[in-house]
Structures are given as structure tokens and as C-alpha cells.
XYZ file of C-alpha atoms in Angstrom:
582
model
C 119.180 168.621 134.247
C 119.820 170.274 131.111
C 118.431 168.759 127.625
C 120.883 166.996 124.875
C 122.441 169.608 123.106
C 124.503 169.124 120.018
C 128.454 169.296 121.015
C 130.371 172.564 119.322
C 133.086 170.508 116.940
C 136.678 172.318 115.640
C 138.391 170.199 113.052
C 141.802 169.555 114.078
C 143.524 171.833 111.457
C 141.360 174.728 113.471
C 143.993 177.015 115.482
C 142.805 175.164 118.632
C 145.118 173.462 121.735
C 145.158 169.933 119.697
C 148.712 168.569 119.158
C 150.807 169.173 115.978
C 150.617 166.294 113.457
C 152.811 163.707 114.021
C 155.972 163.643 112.400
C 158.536 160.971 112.353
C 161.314 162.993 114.054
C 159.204 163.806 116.703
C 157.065 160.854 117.661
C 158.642 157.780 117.285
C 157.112 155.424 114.381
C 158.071 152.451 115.088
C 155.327 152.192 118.317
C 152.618 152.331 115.169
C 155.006 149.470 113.887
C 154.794 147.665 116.871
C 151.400 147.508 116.670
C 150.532 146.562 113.469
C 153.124 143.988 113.612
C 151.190 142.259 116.446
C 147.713 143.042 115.065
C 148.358 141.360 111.951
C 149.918 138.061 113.936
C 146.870 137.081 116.018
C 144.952 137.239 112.858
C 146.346 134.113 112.171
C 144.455 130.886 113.195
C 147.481 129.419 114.737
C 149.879 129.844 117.241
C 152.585 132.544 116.474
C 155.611 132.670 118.577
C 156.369 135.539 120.915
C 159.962 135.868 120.076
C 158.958 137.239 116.433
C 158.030 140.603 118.095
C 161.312 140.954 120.472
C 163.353 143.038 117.653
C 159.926 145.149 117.225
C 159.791 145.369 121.222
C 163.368 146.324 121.516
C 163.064 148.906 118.367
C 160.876 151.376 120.267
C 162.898 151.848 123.472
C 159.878 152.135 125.704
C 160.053 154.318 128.781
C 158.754 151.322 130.658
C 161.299 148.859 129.030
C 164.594 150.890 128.378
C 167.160 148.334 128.673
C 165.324 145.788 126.917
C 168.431 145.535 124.411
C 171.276 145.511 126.694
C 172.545 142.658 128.377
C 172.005 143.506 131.965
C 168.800 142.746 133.602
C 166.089 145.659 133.534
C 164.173 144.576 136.735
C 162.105 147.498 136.536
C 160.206 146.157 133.401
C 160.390 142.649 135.090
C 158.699 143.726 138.086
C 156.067 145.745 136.192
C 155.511 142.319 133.916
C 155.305 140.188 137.016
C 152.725 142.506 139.137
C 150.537 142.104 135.508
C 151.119 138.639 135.085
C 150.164 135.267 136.976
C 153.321 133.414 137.725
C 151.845 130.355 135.269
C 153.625 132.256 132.691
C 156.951 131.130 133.638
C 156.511 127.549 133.069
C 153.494 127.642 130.481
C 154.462 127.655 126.914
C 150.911 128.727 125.318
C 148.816 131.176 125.549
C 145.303 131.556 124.355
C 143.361 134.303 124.549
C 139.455 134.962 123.433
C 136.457 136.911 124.196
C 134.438 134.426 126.245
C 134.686 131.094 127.876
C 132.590 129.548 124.642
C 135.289 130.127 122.312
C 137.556 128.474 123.978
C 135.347 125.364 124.150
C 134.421 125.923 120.110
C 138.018 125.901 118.993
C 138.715 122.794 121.149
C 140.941 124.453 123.313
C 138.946 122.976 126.581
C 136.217 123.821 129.421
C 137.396 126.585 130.999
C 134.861 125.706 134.228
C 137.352 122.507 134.469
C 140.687 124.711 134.392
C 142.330 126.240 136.987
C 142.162 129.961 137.480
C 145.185 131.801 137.971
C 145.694 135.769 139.310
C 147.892 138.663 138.367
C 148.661 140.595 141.314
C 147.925 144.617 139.225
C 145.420 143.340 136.333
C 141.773 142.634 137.331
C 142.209 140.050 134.072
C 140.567 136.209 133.907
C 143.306 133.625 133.608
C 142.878 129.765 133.612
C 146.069 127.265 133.822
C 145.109 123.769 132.158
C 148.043 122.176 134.202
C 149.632 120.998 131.280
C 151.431 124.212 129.979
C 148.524 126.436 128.319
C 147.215 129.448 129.778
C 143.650 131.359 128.446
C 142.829 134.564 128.948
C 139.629 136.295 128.323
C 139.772 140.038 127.419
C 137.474 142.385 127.816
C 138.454 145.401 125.308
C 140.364 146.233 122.215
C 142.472 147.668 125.015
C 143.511 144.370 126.456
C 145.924 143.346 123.595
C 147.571 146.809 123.531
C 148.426 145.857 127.525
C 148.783 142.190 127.396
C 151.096 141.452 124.645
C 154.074 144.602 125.064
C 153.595 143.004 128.965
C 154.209 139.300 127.559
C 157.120 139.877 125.439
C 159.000 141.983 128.403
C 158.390 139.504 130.683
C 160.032 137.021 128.069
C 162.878 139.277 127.203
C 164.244 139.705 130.926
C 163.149 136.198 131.872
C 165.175 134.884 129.209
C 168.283 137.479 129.788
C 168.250 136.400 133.624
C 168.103 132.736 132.737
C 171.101 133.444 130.290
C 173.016 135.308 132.953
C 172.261 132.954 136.029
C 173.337 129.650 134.169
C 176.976 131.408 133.231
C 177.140 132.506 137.012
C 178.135 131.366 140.594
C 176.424 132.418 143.283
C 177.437 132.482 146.730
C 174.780 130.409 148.050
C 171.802 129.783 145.740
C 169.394 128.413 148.284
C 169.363 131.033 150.843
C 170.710 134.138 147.789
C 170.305 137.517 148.963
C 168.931 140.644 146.843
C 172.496 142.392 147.362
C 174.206 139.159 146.304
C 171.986 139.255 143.066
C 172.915 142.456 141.988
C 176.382 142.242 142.693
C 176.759 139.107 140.678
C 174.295 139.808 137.812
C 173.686 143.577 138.061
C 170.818 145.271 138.897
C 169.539 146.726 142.297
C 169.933 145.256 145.449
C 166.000 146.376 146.471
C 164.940 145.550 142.899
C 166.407 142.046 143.122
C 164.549 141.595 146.959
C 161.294 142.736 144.918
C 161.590 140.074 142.622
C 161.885 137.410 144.766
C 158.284 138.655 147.522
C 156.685 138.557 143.485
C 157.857 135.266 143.099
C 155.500 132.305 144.793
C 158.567 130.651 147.229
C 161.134 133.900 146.755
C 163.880 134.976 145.158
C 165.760 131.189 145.190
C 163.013 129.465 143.873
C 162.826 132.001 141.051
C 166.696 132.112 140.150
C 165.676 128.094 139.896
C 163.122 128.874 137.572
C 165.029 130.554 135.242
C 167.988 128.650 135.333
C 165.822 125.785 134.316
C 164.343 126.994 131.592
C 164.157 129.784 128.484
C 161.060 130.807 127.542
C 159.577 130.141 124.021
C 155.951 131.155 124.261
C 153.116 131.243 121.536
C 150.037 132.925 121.328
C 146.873 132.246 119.658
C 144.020 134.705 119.484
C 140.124 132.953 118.755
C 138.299 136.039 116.784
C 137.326 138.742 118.525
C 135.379 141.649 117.332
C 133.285 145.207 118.490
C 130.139 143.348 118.861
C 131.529 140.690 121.371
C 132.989 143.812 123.149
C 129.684 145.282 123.568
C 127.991 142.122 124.496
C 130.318 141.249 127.009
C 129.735 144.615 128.441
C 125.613 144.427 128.692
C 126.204 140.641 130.717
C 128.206 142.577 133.058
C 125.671 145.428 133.212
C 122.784 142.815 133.651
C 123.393 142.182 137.748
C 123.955 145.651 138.255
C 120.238 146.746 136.328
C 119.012 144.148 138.264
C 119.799 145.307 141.576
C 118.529 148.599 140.648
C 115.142 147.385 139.523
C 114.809 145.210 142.711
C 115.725 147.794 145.115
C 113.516 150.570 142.792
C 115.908 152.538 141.793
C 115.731 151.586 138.020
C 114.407 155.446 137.807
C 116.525 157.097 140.058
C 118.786 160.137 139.592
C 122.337 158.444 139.046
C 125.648 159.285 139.632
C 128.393 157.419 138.276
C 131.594 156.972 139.716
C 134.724 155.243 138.316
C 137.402 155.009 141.558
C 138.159 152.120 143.208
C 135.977 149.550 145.738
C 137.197 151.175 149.288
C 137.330 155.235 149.271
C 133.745 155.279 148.748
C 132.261 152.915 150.863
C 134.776 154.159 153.986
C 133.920 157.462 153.897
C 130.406 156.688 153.989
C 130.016 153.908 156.360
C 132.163 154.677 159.080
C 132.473 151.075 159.513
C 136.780 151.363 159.483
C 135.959 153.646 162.177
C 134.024 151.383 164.519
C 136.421 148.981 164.191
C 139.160 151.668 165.182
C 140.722 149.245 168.468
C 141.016 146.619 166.274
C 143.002 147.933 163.651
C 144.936 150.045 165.659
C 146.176 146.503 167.239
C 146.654 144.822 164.007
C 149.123 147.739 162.680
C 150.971 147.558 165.890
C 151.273 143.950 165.689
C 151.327 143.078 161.713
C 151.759 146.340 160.120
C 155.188 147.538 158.093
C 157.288 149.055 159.906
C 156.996 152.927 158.228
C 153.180 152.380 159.024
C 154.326 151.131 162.464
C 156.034 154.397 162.970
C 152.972 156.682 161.456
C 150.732 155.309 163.794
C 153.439 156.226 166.756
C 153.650 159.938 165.123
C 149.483 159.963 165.553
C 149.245 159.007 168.797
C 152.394 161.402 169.897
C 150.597 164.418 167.862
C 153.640 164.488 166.027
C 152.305 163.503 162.548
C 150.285 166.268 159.990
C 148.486 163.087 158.599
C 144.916 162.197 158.767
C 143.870 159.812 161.589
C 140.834 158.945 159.842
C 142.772 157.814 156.349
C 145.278 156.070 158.279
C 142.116 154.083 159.595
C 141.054 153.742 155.944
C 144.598 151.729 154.896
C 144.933 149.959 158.222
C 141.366 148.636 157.668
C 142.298 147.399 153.833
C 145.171 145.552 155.291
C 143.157 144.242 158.177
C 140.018 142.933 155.433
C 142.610 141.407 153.349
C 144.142 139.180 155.877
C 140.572 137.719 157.375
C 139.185 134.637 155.858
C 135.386 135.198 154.645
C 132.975 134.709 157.548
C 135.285 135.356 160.777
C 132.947 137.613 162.674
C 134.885 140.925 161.683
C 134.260 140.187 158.223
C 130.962 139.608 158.841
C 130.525 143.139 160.707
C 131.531 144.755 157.580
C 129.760 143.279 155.065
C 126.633 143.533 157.930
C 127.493 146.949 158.208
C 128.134 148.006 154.548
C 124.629 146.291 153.745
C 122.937 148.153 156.271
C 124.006 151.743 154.889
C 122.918 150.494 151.366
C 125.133 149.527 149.845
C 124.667 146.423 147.821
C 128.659 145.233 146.331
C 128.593 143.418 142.853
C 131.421 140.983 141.686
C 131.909 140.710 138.505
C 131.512 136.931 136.503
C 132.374 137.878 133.291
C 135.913 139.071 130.948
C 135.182 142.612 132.433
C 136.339 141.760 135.781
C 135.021 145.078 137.273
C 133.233 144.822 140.801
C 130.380 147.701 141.324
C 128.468 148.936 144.314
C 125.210 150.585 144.154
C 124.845 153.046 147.090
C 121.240 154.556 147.706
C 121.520 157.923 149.303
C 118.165 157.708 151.246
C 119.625 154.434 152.748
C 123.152 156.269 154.309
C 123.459 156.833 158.226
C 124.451 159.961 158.690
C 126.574 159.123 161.781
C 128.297 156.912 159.464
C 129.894 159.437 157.210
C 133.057 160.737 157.262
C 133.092 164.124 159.210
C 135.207 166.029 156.059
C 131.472 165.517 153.748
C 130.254 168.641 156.015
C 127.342 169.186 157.716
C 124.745 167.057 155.817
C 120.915 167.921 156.319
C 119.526 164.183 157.817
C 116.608 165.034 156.865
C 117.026 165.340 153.527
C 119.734 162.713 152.704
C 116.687 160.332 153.872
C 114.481 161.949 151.342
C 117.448 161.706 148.511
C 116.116 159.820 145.849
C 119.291 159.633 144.117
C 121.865 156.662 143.604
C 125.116 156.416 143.256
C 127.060 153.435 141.416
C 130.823 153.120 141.628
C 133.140 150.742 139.776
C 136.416 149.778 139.537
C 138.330 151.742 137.418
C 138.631 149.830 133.898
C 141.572 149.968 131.537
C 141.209 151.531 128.438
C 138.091 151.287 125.828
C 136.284 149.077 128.438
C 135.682 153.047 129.963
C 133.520 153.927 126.366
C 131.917 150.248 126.520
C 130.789 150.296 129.935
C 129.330 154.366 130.341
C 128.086 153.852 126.685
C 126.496 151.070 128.327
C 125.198 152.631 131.639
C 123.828 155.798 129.307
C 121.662 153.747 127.386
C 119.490 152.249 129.747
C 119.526 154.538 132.578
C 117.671 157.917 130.820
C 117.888 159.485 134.975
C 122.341 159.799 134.072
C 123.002 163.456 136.131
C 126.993 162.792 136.167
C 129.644 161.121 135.562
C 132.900 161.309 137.617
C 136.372 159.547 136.980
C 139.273 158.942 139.079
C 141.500 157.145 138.289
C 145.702 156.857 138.166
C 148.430 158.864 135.810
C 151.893 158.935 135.201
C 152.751 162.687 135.560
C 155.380 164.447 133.484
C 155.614 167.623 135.451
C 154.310 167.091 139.293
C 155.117 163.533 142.398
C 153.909 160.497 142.862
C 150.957 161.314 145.219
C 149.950 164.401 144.015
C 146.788 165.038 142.316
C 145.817 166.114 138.465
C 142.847 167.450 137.304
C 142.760 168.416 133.618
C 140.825 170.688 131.707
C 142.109 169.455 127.905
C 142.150 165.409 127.291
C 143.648 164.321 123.989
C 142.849 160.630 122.926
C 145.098 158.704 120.949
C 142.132 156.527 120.322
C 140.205 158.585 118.658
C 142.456 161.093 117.605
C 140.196 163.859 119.238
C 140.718 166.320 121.565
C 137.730 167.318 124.581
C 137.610 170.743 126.349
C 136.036 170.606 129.413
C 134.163 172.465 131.963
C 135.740 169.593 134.755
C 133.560 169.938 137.477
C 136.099 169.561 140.277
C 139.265 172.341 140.571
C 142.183 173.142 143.131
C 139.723 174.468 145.943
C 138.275 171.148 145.754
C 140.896 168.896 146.887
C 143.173 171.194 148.445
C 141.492 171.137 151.851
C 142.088 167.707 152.312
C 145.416 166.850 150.479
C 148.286 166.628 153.255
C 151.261 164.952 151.621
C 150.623 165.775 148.180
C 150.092 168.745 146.012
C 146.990 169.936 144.180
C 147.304 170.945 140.211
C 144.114 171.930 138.343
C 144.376 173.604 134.498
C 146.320 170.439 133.255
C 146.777 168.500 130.045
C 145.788 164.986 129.748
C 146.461 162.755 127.469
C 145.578 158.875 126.927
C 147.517 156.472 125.603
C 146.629 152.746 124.115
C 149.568 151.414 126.701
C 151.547 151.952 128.868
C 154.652 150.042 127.238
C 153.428 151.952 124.304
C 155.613 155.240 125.076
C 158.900 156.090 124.394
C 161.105 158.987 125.332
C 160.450 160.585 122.115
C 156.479 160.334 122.450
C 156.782 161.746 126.009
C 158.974 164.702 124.698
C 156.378 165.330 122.047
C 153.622 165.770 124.047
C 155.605 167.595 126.909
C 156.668 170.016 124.551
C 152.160 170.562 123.815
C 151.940 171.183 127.512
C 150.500 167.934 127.937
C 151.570 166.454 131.798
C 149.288 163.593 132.183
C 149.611 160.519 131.140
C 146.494 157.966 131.416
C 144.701 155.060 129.993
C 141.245 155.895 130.339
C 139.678 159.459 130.574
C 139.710 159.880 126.483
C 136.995 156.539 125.867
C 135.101 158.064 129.133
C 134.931 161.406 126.790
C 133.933 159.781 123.854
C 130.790 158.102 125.967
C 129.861 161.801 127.336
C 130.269 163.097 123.855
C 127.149 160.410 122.554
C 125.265 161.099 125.864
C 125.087 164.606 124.410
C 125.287 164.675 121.056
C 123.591 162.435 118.109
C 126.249 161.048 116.355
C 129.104 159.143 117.188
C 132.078 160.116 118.606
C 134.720 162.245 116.396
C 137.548 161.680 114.824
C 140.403 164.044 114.797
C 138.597 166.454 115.806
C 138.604 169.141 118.799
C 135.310 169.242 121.245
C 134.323 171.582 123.323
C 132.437 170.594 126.061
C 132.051 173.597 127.967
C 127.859 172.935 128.307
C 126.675 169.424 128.894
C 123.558 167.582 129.920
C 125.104 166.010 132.774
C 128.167 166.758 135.097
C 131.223 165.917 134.608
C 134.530 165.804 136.218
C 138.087 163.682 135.783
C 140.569 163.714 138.521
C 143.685 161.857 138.288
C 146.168 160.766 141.224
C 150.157 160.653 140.104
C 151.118 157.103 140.159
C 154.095 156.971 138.068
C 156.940 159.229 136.984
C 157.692 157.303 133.153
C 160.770 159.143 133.224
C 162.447 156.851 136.178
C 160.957 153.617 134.418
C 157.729 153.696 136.371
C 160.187 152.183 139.346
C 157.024 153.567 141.754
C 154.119 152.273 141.685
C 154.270 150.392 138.378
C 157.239 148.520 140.237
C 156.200 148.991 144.075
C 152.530 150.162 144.679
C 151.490 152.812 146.576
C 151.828 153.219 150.337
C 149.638 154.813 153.336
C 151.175 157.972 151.874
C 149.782 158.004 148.765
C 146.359 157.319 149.836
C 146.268 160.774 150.917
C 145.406 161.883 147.248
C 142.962 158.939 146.948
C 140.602 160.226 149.726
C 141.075 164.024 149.201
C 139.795 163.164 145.699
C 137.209 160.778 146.696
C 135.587 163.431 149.588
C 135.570 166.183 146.341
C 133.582 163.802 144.308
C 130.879 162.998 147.010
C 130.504 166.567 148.389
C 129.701 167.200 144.881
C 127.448 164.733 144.546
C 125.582 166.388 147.968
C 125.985 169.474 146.485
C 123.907 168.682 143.838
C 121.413 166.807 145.423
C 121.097 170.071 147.730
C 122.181 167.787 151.087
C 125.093 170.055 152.542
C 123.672 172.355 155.175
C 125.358 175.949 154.312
């Protein structure tokens, strides 16, 4: 591994690839508006009531919100809202949020043990219901606000457009309504409208019920919040994770980091989806959709170009999220997971970010997918390296939690991201891998050496397309965009569109250099003293109002990227560690 090295800086004003200043007629100011306008709210001790920042909301036309001034319902910024909000919202009519669980209990707000937690299907975020119209949430970044409250304020916007709508019309049949009768009555998509109501706890009905009950009027109330409550919420979450290190003796050990997801990993290097292949082949026959139904009738019949063992992967994830813990197929996996060493870590604090810590030596080399290559047994057992994987986490959580990782493991020999993007230039599926990340954070812009290119991915990519050389750039939101800001950067040859990849740079930057990140400036990060690589997946197209998998998730189909990006990063990490046979 190479020694710390100072970084090569360019200020920004240096003829380098870092995007022209802002001006107003090319990037929209009122997002910057937006955001101070909200900033300077929850500073207040009180509540402050949502509705103040609708004409703010409405003023920057966000790609993810377009309609949000025109009468008609935009269900494709309802749906988004919904899939990042517990349904407590519609009938709750405060909102708290804080750092920590104490804060709450300081300000008098209540116990949060004693409160009922609540979920958001798309945000790994901690919510609590106190039955009696208040909701808390804990937040675990500066990024969290930028997400929550542009999320809130659509959610009120349509909520309250619907409930407008609904009580001035007459449906054909309210208790049994229909998707089609929805949109015909009070516009909208027919497929948009049946989304709403599988969101909805009790369907569409119960929802147009919901509305037509009741506007919605929330307030907010933030309790404090600063960097160093950031940063200690950060080292409690890192605490179980050091711990498991130090008991298994790995405190020392090379590491490699990975930021994915909690499946890709573990199934290509288990096998245990594979063992179980009879079983899920059954429960895809019998419980499956029907397009993944019809895939597994194009595998059999030699008739599909997909992969048989990804299609395990998905079947399996649908499978392990319909048993209840401790039926004995649950207990094979986790058996089976523990015995390949591989040691899963939920997370108990506002980072809600599970990790696994996955010893090489420990790894059965029957287990692994046969796309790693021909791995040398011998030596895998002899690996003293470890590799710990998280779930990806939304926005300056990335710089708090690798800052984090850097400074108490010394034995850091890479780091490698994947995460999602909306693309500007390729499809949903396809995989991006940049080579310039500009951070709106920071203002900076990295050049990297990204360990991972075309050739890496391509062999394994089926469905999708491969596209190495891009431009990333990370943004403080996702409502935070406009057609405007998209056109700007566009116009840069910027394609990507992400959340995360610019506060994983500015960690790197500090794990090789001895100052602090820049700002506004241009890196070059062409020699490091670790590896590094970023690979994006194309979730989202902002251009069609993120109506993929912002509105729908993504299907069998789109795992295809996930895996062919997942088998680059661990045949790199064997490369390295010298455990591919030639």
C-alpha cells in the first residue's frame, strides 16, 4: 500500500473540467432560496407550519415535482413522497425531528422507547408515532433535512390537491373505486392511480377516504442539531461494528470497504440462494409476479439470455422477505451466512445502516458464485483480509461514516461505492462509472483514477449497457433539481446524477492528504494510498419525473446491473489480495 501523499489541488478558476460559475439564467436561484428559507425556519424553537414553504416549493419547478402548481394531481411526486414517508403522515399533524432519542425526552416531547415506530417503505429513516397526532424523526446527517422536508411539503401539496378534488367529485363507486375510474374522474394515470392505492395501508378506497376527510396542516419543529452530534452519532454506530472486528481479530486486518446494498454481496459469496434453488424455484411459480412467472418459463425453455444464477438471487429476496424469523429456511440462511463468515450488523441508532463484516479466510470456496473465477483455495484460506459492506447511506452520512472507518482502522486498502443515479444520457438499468465527480457540497471537483472501467462489468451485464468515462455529479436532493439545473450541468457533460459519491471523495481526500477537504477547488486524484472505485446503476431518468424507480422500484431486470457491478468489485478485491488463479 502506498504512503499518504499530499493531493495535487487546481483552484477552480484553473482551465480545468469544473463547471462554469453559476449564473442566474442558467441555474435556477430560487433552489438556494428554497433552502435558506427552510434553514432559517427550524431555527426557530417552535413549531413552524409547512404550508409557509408551498409558494417556495412551487417556485422552483422541480423535476421531481413539476405539476406541483397546477390543479391536477401529480401522482408521480405523490408516489415518490409516499415510498419516503410512513403513512402516519396523513393523519399526524406534527412533526418533530432531532438528532437522538435524548432530545426528544429533554424538550419534553416524550420517551421515544414508549412510542410507536413507524416505517417508510424507500428511506432507511427512524420514525416514532405517539398515537395522538405527532410524529419524531431522528436524522442522521445534514443531508436528512435537504431530503425530508422538499419530501414533506410534496406530500402535503398533492395530498391536499386530491382531498380538494375528491370532495367536489362523484365517483362511481367509492368503496370498491378502480385506478381507471380515478383518473378518469380526477385526472391522472390509470397505473399511477392503482400505485397509489398498493402504497396505501387498506388501498386505494381507504385512501380516497383519507383525503376526503381531511386537509393537511402540518408543523415542524427541529430540537438543535449540530456537526458534532453528526459525528457522534456516527462513532455509536461504528462501535458494534469495531467490536466485532476486535472479537473475531480482525481489528488489524487489511480492509476493504464496500458501500452496496445487504444481498449482492453475501449471494455471490455464499451460494446459499443456490442451495435453496427447488425451493425458490416453487415459490416464483406459485407466488411470484407474473413477468417473473414468465422469466422463469423463458429459463427453463432456454429461451431467455438472462442469468439463472441472478434470477436465483431476486427469487431468494422475495422468498426471505415473506418468511417469519425462525421458520427453518430462515434459519438455514442465517446458519449458512454465519458459517462462511459473515457476521450481519443492524443498526440501533439515527444512522439506520446495517453492515456485514465478511472474513476472506472464513469463505467456502464451493460457495462462491462461479463468475468470481477460478479462486486459489488455498490461498483465500490464508487471506488475512476483511471485507465490510454497508448499506448505501444518503448524502453526508457517506463523509461521516468513511471519515469514521479511516480513523480507526490504519489497515484501509480501498474503498468501493455503488450505489444508484438518475442518468441524463443512458436507461434505467444500465450502469455508470465516472471518472470526474463534482460536489455541490463542497463545491469541489475530484479526478479520479476509478478503479473499475467498461471491461469490468461488461462481461456480466445482459440487459443493460456499460458506460465508463462519465461525469458525476452530486446533488443535496433529489427534489432539489429543476429543469434548468439539469440543463446546466448537461450542457458540462455531466450525465450522472447522485447523492453520495462527492462526501465519499471528500473522506478519500483526508485519508490522503493533511488537511481538510477543499472548497471550490479541483482534485486530482490520479495517485492514492488506497483504491478506489465508484460505480453507479441508472435508477431514474429525472427527465420523465423519476416515474421509474423513484415511483415503481426496480424489477428482476434491473438487478442485472446490481450483480454485474457487485462481481467487478469482489474480483477486484481477489485481485488484489492475489486469490484469482490466472
Amino acid at each position: 500500500m502506498r504512503p499518504p501523499m499530499a493531493v495535487p489541488r487546481l483552484h477552480a478558476a484553473d482551465r480545468v473540467a469544473q463547471p462554469r460559475p453559476r449564473q442566474p439564467a442558467q441555474l435556477s436561484d430560487e433552489i438556494e432560496l428554497y433552502q435558506r428559507t427552510y434553514a432559517t425556519l427550524l431555527r426557530s424553537s417552535g413549531e413552524t407550519r409547512l404550508r409557509i414553504l408551498e409558494p417556495s416549493h412551487v417556485q422552483i419547478r422541480s423535476s421531481l415535482h413539476a405539476g406541483a402548481g397546477d390543479p391536477a394531481p401529480d401522482l408521480g411526486a405523490l408516489l415518490y413522497a409516499m415510498h419516503r414517508l410512513p403513512a402516519q403522515i396523513g393523519s399526524a399533524a406534527v412533526i418533530v425531528l432531532g438528532q437522538d432519542a435524548t432530545a426528544f425526552a429533554r424538550a419534553g416531547i416524550g420517551d421515544l422507547d414508549e412510542w410507536e415506530p413507524a416505517e417508510a417503505p424507500a428511506r432507511r429513516r427512524r420514525w416514532f408515532d405517539s398515537g395522538g397526532g405527532t410524529l419524531a424523526v431522528l436524522l442522521a446527517s445534514a443531508s436528512d433535512l435537504d431530503d425530508l422536508i422538499p419530501t414533506l411539503v410534496a406530500y402535503q401539496v398533492e395530498w391536499n390537491k386530491i382531498s380538494a378534488t375528491v370532495r367536489a367529485a362523484t365517483l362511481p363507486d367509492e368503496d370498491d373505486v378502480t385506478g381507471a375510474e380515478c383518473a378518469a374522474v380526477l385526472g391522472g394515470q390509470a397505473d399511477d392511480w392503482d400505485r397509489v392505492g398498493q402504497a396505501w395501508p387498506g388501498g386505494l378506497a381507504e385512501f380516497l377516504g383519507a383525503v376526503r376527510r381531511r386537509r393537511l396542516n402540518l408543523r415542524i419543529r427541529m430540537l438543535g442539531g449540530s456537526a458534532i452530534g453528526y459525528a457522534r452519532l456516527t462513532r455509536q454506530w461504528w462501535s458494534p461494528v469495531a467490536r466485532c472486528l476486535a472479537e473475531r481479530g480482525l481489528e488489524q486486518a487489511p480492509l476493504y470497504f464496500v458501500s452496496s446494498n445487504t444481498h449482492s454481496l453475501v449471494n455471490l459469496l455464499t451460494g446459499t440462494a443456490r442451495e435453496m434453488e427447488s425451493e425458490i424455484v416453487d415459490f416464483v411459480g406459485r407466488f411470484g409476479p407474473e413477468y417473473l412467472r414468465e422469466e422463469l418459463h423463458r429459463l427453463q425453455d432456454g429461451r431467455s439470455e438472462g442469468s439463472w444464477e441472478n434470477f436465483l438471487y431476486y427469487g431468494a429476496r422475495l422468498l426471505y422477505g415473506s418468511l417469519p424469523e425462525g421458520t427453518e429456511q430462515w434459519r438455514h440462511r442465517v446458519d449458512r451466512e454465519r458459517e462462511a463468515g459473515i457476521t450481519h450488523l443492524a443498526s440501533r441508532t439515527a444512522l439506520r445502516v446495517s453492515a456485514q463484516v465478511m472474513a476472506l479466510s472464513e469463505l467456502d470456496p464451493a460457495g462462491l458464485d462461479p463468475r468470481l473465477g477460478p479462486v486459489d483455495r488455498r490461498r483465500l484460506a490464508a487471506s488475512p483480509a476483511v471485507v465490510v459492506n454497508i448499506e448505501y447511506p444518503l448524502g453526508l452520512a457517506a463523509y461521516n461514516i468513511l471519515r469514521e472507518i479511516a480513523v480507526n482502522q490504519d489497515a484501509l486498502r480501498g474503498v468501493y461505492v455503488l450505489g444508484k443515479a438518475a442518468t441524463l444520457n443512458a436507461d434505467v438499468g444500465d450502469v455508470l462509472i465516472s471518472s470526474v465527480i463534482h460536489d455541490e457540497h463542497s463545491g469541489s471537483t475530484y479526478w479520479l483514477d476509478n478503479a473499475f472501467s467498461f471491461e469490468d462489468i461488461e462481461p456480466f451485464l445482459i440487459f443493460g449497457s456499460g458506460l465508463d468515462n462519465q461525469r458525476a455529479v452530486t446533488v443535496k436532493s433529489t427534489f432539489l433539481q429543476n429543469r434548468e439545473y439539469l440543463d446546466f450541468y448537461y450542457r458540462e457533460a455531466y450525465t450522472v446524477v447522485e447523492m453520495e459519491a462527492g462526501p465519499f471523495c471528500d473522506a478519500v481526500y483526508e485519508i490522503a492528504d493533511a488537511e481538510r477537504y477543499p472548497t471550490g477547488e479541483a482534485v486530482n486524484f490520479s495517485k492514492l494510498p488506497i483504491d478506489f472505485g465508484i460505480i453507479h446503476y441508472a435508477s431514474d431518468t429525472p427527465y420523465t419525473q423519476a416515474r421509474t424507480l423513484g415511483a415503481r422500484g426496480l424489477s428482476y431486470f434491473g438487478m442485472d446491473s446490481t450483480y454485474a457491478s457487485s462481481l467487478a468489485i469482489l474480483r477486484r478485491v481477489f485481485t488484489l489480495e492475489g486469490l484469482l488463479d490466472a
